[in-house]
Short mmCIF file of C-alpha atoms in Angstrom, two decimals:
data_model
loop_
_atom_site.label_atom_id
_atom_site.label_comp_id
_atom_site.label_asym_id
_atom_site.label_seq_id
_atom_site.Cartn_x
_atom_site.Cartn_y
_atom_site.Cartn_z
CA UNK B 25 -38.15 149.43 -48.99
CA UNK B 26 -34.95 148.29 -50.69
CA UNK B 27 -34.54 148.30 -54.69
CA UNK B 28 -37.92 146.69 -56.66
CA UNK B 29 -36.92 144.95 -59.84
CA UNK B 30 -39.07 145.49 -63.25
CA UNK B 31 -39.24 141.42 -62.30
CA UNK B 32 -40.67 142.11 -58.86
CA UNK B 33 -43.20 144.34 -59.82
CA UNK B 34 -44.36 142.47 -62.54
CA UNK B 35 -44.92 139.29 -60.66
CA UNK B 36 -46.82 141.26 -58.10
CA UNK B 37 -49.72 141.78 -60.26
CA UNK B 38 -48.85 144.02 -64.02
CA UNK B 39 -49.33 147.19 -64.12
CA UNK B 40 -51.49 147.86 -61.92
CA UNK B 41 -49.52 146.40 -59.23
CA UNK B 42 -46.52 148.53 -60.41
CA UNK B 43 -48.71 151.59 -59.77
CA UNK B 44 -49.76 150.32 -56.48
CA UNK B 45 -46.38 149.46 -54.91
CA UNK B 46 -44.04 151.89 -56.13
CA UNK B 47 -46.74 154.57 -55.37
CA UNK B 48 -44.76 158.25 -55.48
CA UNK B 49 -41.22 156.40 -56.73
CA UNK B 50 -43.18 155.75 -60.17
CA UNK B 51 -45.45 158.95 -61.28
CA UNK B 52 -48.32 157.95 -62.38
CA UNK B 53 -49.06 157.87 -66.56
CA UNK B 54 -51.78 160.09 -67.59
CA UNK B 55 -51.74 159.90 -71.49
CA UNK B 56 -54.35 160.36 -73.68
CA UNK B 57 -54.87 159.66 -77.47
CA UNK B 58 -55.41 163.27 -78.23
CA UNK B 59 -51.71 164.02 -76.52
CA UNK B 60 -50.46 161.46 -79.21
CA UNK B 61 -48.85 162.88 -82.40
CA UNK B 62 -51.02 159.95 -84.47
CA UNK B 63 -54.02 159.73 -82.15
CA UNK B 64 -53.34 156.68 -80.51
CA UNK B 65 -53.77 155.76 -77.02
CA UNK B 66 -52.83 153.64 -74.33
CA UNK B 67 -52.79 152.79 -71.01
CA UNK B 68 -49.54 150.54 -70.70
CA UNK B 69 -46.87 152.97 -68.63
CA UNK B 70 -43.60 153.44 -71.30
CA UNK B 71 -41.78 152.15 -68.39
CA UNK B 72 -42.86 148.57 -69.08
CA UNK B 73 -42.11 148.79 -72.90
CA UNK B 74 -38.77 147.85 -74.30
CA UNK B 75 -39.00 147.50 -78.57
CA UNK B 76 -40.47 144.07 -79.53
CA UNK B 77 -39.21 144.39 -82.68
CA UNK B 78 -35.26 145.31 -82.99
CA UNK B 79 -34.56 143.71 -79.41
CA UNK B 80 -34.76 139.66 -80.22
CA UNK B 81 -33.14 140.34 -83.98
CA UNK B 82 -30.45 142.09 -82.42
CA UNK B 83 -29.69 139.87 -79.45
CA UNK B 84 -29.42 137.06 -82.00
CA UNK B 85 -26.68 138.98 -84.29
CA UNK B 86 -25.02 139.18 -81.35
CA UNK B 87 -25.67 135.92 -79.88
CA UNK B 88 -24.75 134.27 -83.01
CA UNK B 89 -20.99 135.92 -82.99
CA UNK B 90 -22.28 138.17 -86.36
CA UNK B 91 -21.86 141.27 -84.15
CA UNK B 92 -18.74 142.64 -86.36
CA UNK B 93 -19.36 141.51 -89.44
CA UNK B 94 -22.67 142.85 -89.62
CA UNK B 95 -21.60 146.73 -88.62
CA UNK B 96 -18.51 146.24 -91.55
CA UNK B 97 -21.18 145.69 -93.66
CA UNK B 98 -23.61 148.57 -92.70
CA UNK B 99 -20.44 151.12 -92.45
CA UNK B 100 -21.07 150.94 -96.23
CA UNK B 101 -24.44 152.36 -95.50
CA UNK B 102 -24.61 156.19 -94.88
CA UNK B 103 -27.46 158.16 -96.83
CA UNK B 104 -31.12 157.29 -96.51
CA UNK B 105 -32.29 156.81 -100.10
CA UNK B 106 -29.17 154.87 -100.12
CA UNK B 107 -29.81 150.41 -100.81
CA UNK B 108 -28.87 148.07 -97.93
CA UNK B 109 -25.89 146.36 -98.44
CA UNK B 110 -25.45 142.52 -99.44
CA UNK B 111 -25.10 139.85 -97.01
CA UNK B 112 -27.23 140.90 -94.22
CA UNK B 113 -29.06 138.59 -91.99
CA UNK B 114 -32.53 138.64 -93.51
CA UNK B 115 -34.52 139.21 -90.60
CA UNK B 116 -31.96 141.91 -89.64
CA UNK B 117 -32.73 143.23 -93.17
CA UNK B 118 -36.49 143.16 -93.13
CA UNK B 119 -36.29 144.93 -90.13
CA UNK B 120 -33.83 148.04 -90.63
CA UNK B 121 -36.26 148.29 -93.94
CA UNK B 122 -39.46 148.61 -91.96
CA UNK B 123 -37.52 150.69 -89.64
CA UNK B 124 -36.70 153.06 -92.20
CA UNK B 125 -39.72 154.46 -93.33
CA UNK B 126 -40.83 157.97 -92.40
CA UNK B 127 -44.57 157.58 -90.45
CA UNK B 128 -47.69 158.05 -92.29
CA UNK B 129 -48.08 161.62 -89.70
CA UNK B 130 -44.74 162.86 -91.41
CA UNK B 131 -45.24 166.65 -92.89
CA UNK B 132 -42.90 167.55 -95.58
CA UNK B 133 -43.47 170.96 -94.83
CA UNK B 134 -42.61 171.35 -91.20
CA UNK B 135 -39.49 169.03 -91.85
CA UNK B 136 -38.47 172.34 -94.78
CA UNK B 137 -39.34 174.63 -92.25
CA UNK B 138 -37.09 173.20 -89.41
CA UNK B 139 -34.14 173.34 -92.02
CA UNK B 140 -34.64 176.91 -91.62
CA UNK B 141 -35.14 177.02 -88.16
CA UNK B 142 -31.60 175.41 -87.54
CA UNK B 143 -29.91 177.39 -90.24
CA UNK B 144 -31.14 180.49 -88.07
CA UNK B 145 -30.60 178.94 -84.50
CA UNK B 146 -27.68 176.60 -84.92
CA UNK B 147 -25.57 178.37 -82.40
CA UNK B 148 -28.11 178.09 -79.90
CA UNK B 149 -28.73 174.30 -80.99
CA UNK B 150 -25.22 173.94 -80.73
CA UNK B 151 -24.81 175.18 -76.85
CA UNK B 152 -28.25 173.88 -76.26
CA UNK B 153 -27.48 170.15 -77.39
CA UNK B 154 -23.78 170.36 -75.43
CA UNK B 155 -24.61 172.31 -71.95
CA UNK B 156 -28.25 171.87 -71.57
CA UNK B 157 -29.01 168.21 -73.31
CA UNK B 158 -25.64 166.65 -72.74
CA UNK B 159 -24.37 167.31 -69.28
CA UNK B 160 -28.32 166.96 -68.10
CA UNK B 161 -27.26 163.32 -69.34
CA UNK B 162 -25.32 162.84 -66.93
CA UNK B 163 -27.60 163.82 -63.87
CA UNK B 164 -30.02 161.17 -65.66
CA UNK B 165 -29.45 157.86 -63.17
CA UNK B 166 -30.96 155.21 -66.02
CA UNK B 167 -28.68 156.65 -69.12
CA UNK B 168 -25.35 157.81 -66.82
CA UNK B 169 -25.27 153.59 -65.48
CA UNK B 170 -25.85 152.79 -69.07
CA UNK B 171 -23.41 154.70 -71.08
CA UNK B 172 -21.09 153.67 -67.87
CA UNK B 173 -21.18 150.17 -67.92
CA UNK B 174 -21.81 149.82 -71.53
CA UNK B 175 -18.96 149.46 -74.36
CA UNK B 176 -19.40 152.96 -74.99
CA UNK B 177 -18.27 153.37 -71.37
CA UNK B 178 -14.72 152.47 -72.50
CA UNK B 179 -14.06 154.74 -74.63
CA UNK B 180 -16.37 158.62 -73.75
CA UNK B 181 -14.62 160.41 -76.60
CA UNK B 182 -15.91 157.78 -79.16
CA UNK B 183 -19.30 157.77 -77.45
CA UNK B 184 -19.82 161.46 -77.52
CA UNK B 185 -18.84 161.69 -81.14
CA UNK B 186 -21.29 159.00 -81.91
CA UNK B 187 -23.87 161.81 -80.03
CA UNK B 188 -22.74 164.72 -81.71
CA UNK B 189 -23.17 162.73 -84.99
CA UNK B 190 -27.22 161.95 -83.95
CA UNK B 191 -27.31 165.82 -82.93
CA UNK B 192 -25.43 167.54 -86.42
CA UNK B 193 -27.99 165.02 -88.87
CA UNK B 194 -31.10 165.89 -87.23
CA UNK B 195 -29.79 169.75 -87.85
CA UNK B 196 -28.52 169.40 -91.22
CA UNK B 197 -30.29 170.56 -94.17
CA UNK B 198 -31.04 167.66 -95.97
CA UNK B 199 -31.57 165.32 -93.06
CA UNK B 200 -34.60 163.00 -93.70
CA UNK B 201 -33.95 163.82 -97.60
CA UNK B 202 -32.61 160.55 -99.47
CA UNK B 203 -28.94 162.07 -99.36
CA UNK B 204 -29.03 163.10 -96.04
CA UNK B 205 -28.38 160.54 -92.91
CA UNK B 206 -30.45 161.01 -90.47
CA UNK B 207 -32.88 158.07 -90.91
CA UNK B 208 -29.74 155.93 -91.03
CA UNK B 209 -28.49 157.59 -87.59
CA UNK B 210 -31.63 157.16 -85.51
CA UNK B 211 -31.96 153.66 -87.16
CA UNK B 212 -28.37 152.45 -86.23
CA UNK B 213 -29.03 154.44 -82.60
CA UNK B 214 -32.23 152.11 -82.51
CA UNK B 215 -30.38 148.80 -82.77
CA UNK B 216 -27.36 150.13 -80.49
CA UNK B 217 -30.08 150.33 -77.94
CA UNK B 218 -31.08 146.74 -78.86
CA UNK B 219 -27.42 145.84 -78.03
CA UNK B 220 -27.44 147.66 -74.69
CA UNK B 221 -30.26 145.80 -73.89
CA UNK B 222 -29.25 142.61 -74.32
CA UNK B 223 -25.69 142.70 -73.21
CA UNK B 224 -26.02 145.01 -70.43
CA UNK B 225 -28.53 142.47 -68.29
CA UNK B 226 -24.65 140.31 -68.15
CA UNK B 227 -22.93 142.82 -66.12
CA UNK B 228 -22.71 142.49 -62.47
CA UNK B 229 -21.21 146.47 -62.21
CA UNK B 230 -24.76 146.93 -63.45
CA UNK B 231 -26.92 144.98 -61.92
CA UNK B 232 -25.16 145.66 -58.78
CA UNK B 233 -26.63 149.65 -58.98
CA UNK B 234 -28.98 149.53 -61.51
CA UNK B 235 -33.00 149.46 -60.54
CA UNK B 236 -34.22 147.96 -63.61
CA UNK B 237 -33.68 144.00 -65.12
CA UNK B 238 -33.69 145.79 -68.79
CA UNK B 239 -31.75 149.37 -69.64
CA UNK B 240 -33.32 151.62 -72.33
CA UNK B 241 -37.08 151.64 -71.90
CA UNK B 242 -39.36 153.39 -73.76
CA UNK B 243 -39.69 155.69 -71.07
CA UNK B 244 -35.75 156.41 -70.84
CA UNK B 245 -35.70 157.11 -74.35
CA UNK B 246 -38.41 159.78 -74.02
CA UNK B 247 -36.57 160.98 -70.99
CA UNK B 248 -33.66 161.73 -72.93
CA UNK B 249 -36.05 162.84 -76.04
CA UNK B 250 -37.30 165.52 -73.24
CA UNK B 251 -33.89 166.60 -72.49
CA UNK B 252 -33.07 167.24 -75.99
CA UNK B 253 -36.17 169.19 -77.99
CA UNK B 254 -38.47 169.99 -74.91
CA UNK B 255 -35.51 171.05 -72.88
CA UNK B 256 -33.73 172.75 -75.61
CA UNK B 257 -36.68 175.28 -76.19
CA UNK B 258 -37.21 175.84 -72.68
CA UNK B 259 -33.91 176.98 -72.76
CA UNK B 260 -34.18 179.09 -75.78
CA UNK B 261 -37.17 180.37 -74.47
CA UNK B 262 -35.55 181.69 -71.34
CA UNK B 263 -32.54 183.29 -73.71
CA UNK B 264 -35.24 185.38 -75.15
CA UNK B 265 -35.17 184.03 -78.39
CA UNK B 266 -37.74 185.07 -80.81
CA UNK B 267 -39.15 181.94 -82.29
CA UNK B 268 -42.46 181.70 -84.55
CA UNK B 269 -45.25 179.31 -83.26
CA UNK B 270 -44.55 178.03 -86.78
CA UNK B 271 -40.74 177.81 -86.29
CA UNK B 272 -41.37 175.97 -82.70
CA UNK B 273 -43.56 173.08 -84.54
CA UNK B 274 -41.58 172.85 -87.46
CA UNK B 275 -38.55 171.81 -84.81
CA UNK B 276 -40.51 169.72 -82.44
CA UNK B 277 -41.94 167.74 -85.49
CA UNK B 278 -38.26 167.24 -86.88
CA UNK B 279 -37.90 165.57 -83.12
CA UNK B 280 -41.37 163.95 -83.48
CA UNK B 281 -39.93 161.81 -86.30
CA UNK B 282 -36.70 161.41 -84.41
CA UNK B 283 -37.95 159.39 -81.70
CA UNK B 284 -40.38 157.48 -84.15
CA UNK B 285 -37.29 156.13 -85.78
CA UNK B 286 -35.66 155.01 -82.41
CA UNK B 287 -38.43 152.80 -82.20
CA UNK B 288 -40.69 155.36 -79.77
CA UNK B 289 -44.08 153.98 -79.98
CA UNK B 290 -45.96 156.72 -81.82
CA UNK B 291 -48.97 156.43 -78.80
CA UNK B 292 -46.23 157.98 -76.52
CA UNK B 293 -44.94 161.00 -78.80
CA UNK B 294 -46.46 164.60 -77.64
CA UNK B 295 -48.20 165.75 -80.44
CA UNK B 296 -48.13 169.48 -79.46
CA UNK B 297 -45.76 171.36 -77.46
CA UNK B 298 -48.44 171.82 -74.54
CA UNK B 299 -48.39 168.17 -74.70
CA UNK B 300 -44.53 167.20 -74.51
CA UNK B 301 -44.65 170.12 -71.65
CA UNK B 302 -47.28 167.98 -69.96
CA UNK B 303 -45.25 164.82 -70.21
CA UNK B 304 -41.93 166.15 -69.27
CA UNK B 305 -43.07 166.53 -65.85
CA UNK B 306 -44.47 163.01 -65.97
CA UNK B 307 -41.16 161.25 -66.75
CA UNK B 308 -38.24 163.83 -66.52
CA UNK B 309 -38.51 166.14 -63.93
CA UNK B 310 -38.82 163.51 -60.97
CA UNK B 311 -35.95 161.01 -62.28
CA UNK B 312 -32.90 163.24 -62.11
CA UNK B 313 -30.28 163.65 -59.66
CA UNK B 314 -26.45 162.62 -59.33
CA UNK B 315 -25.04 159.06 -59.74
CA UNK B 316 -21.31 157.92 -58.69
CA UNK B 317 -21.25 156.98 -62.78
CA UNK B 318 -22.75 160.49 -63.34
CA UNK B 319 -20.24 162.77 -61.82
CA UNK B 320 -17.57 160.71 -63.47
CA UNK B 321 -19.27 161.02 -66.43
CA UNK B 322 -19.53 164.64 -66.18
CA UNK B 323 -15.78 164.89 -65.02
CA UNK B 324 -14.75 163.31 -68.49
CA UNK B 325 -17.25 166.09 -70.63
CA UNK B 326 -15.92 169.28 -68.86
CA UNK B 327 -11.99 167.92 -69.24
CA UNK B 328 -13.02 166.76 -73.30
CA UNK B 329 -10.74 169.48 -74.74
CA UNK B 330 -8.19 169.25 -71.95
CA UNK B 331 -5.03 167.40 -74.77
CA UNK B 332 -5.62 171.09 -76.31
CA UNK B 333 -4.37 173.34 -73.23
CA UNK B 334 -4.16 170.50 -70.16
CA UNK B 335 -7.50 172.00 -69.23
CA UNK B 336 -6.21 175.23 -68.04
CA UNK B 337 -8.40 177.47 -69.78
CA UNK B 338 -11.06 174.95 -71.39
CA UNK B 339 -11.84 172.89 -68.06
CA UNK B 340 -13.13 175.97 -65.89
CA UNK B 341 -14.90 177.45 -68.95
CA UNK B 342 -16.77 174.31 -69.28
CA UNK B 343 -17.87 174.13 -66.06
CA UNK B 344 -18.77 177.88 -65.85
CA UNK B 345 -20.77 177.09 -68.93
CA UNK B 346 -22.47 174.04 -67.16
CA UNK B 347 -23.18 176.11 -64.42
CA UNK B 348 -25.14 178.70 -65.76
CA UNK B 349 -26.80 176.72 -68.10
CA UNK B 350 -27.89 174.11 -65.50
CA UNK B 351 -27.85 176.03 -62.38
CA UNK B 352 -26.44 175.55 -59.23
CA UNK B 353 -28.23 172.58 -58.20
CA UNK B 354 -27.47 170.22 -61.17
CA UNK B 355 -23.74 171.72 -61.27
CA UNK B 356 -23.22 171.16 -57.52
CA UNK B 357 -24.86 167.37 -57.95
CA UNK B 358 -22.03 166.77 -60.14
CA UNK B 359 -19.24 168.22 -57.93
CA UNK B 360 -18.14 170.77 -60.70
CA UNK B 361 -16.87 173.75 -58.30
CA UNK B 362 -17.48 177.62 -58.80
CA UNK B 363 -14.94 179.81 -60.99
CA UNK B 364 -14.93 183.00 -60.03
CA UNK B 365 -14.20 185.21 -63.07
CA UNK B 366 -15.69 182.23 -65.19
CA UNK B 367 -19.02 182.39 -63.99
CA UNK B 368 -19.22 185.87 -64.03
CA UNK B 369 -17.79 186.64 -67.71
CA UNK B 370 -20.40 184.18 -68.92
CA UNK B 371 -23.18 184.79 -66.76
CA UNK B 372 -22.66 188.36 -67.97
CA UNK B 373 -21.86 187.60 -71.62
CA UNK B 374 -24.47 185.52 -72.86
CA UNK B 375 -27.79 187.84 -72.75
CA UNK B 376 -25.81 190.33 -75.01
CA UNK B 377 -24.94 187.70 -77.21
CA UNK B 378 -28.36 186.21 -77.81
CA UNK B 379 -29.55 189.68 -78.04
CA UNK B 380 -26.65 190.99 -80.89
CA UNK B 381 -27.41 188.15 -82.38
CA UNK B 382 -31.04 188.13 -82.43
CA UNK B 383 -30.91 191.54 -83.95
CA UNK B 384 -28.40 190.73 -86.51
CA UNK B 385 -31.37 188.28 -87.68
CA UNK B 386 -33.44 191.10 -88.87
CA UNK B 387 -30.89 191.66 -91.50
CA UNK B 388 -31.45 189.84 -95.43
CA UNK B 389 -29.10 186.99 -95.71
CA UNK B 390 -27.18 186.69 -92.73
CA UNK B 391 -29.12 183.54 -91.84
CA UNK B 392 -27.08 181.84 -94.63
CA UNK B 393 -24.00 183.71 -93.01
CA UNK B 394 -24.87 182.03 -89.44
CA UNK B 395 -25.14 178.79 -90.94
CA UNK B 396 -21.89 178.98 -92.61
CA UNK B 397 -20.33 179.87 -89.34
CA UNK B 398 -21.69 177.19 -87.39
CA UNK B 399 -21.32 174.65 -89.65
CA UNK B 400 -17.73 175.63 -89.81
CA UNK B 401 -17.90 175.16 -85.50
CA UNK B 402 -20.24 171.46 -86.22
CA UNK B 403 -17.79 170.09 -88.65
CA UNK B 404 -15.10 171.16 -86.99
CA UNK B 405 -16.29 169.51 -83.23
CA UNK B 406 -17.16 166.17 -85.03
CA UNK B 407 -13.73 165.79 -86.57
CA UNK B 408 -11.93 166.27 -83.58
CA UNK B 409 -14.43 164.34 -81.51
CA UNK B 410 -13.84 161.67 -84.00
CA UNK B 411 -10.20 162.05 -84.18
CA UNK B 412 -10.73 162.71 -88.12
CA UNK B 413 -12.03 159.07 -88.60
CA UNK B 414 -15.68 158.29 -90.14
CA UNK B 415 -18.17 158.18 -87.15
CA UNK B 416 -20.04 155.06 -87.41
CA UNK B 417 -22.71 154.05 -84.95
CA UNK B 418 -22.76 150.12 -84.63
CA UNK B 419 -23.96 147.33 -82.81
CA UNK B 420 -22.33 146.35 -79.48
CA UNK B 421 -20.80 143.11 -78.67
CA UNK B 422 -19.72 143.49 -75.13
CA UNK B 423 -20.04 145.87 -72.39
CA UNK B 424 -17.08 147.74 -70.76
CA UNK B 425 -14.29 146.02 -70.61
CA UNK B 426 -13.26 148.01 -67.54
CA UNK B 427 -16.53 146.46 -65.75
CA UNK B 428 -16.96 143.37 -66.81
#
């Protein structure tokens, strides 16, 4: 059977028909309201949802040439207690106010609590977020053709940094606080999605691989939500990291809000960690595997610090890095080859690591240490993936140049 548009399927009878034709190519959604972090059910697969309400307010900024002249204006706004600016389209402003709001489920508490989870994990965050969530990115076929043929496409360094912004809020202390910025990331994330969504349909580079009509379901977002938070612990997990049942919700919640303000309906969000390691099988597991646009992709993250040595020393460490945090399947999907020396310094070097500095844990205040240290490592990545400028995540008005 060749490639079955969202179009296709739809005409051949909803979702049931969907179910019935794609058979093993689409799992099948088993979701119940109990699984849901607000108790709501629903039988509609996340593969047929988009966002009803940022996609037609953002297509018609776009549409109506207001593209750049809206982001100018929202540069301005960068903390989450902070006012909208002046001048915004009013629909555009009713919206990003609605959007704003922290959900009725929201628990002060756990959000504290995750503050001190990161301050105590943020080197493990940091790897986690870089080798684990971001190169799985690129073995994910839906996001790899996305971020490929998209602006963002045009310019990976500028995209990344845009990334690593959405990863350093969420792990900052005052994130969801009114002077932090992490409802004003995932909010501006939200209607770059919107963007991709509308503008990405016009590409024929995309069209011509991709097996959807519209990018950035709400399945593809929880996809990549599973290969950040769910994927992240796994990983920790495995490390033998010692982490609380307490400290585990308190960081899943932190991501429970996360995806609520990209625009996740809150029926899809796991509620409990047996429940977002019920999903993940659902909607993650079966999707990946390697994409021409992928191993490029991939190509461009390991050689990211290459202007500081040529790659000499930073390319092979990179991939050793990828390798054994990804394993040989995903590392060989993306054509990164084997460094001997590499792979076995880090293979060998991590364990110790985690375990030094698991135990260094047990001693008063160097928590506040750790955090120092890696905040030192955070700021320092964002400047230079930002090439010292403000990171600002907007709304696109064209896709790649380089694939138009």
């Amino acid at each position: 059977m060749g490639q079955i548009s969202r179009r296709q399927l739809l005409k051949a009878g909803g979702a049931v028909g969907v179910l019935g034709m794609v058979g093993g190519a689409t799992p099948a959604w088993a979701w119940s309201a109990s699984q849901s972090v607000a108790g709501l059910g629903g039988q509609v697969p996340p593969w047929l949802v988009w966002d009803e309400q940022a996609d037609p307010i953002v297509a018609g900024v776009i549409e109506r040439g207001e593209a750049a002249a809206v982001n100018a204006l929202l540069r301005t706004w960068t903390r989450n207690g902070q006012p909208l600016p002046a001048g915004l389209p009013v629909e555009l402003r009713d919206f990003i106010e609605d959007a704003r709001r922290l959900p009725a489920w929201t628990d002060t508490r756990k959000l504290a609590a995750a503050v001190e989870f990161n301050k105590r994990r943020g080197t493990y965050l940091g790897v986690s977020y870089g080798f684990v969530s971001g190169m799985m990115s690129t073995v994910i076929p839906h996001e790899a053709r996305a971020v490929y043929y998209s602006r963002g496409g045009a310019d990976m360094k500028h995209r990344i940094s845009r990334t690593a912004k959405f990863g350093y809020d969420i792990g900052s202390r005052n994130a969801f606080q009114p002077d932090g910025s992490m409802i004003v990331t995932a909010v501006k994330t939200r209607m770059a999605h919107a963007g991709v969504r509308h503008l990405l349909p016009q590409s024929s580079h995309w069209t011509g691989v991709a097996d959807e009509d519209v990018p950035i379901s709400q399945r593809d977002i929880l996809v990549t939500w599973h290969s950040l938070p769910t994927s992240v612990m796994k990983a920790m997990r495995s490390w033998g990291v010692r982490i609380s049942t307490s400290e585990a919700d308190a960081f899943l919640h932190s991501w429970q809000i996360a995806a609520h303000l990209l625009g996740v309906r809150d029926e899809y969000i796991p509620a409990t960690w047996a429940d977002a390691n019920a999903q993940a099988p659902q909607i993650l597991d079966p999707v990946i595997g390697p994409t021409p646009e992928g191993i490029e992709l991939a190509d461009f993250l390991v050689n990211l610090a290459a202007e500081t040595d040529g790659g000499l020393l930073t390319r092979p460490l990179l991939q050793a890095m990828t390798r054994y945090f990804l394993g040989d399947r995903i590392a060989d999907w993306l054509e990164l080859p084997r460094n001997p020396g590499w792979d076995q310094a880090i293979a060998a070097g991590w364990p110790p690591f985690v375990m030094l500095k698991e135990t260094g844990l047990l001693l008063p205040g160097i928590d506040e240490l750790y955090w120092l240290f890696d905040e030192f490592l955070r700021q320092g990545a964002l400047w230079y993936l930002g090439e010292g400028q403000p990171l600002d995540i907007e709304i696109p008005d064209a896709n790649n140049p380089n694939h138009s």
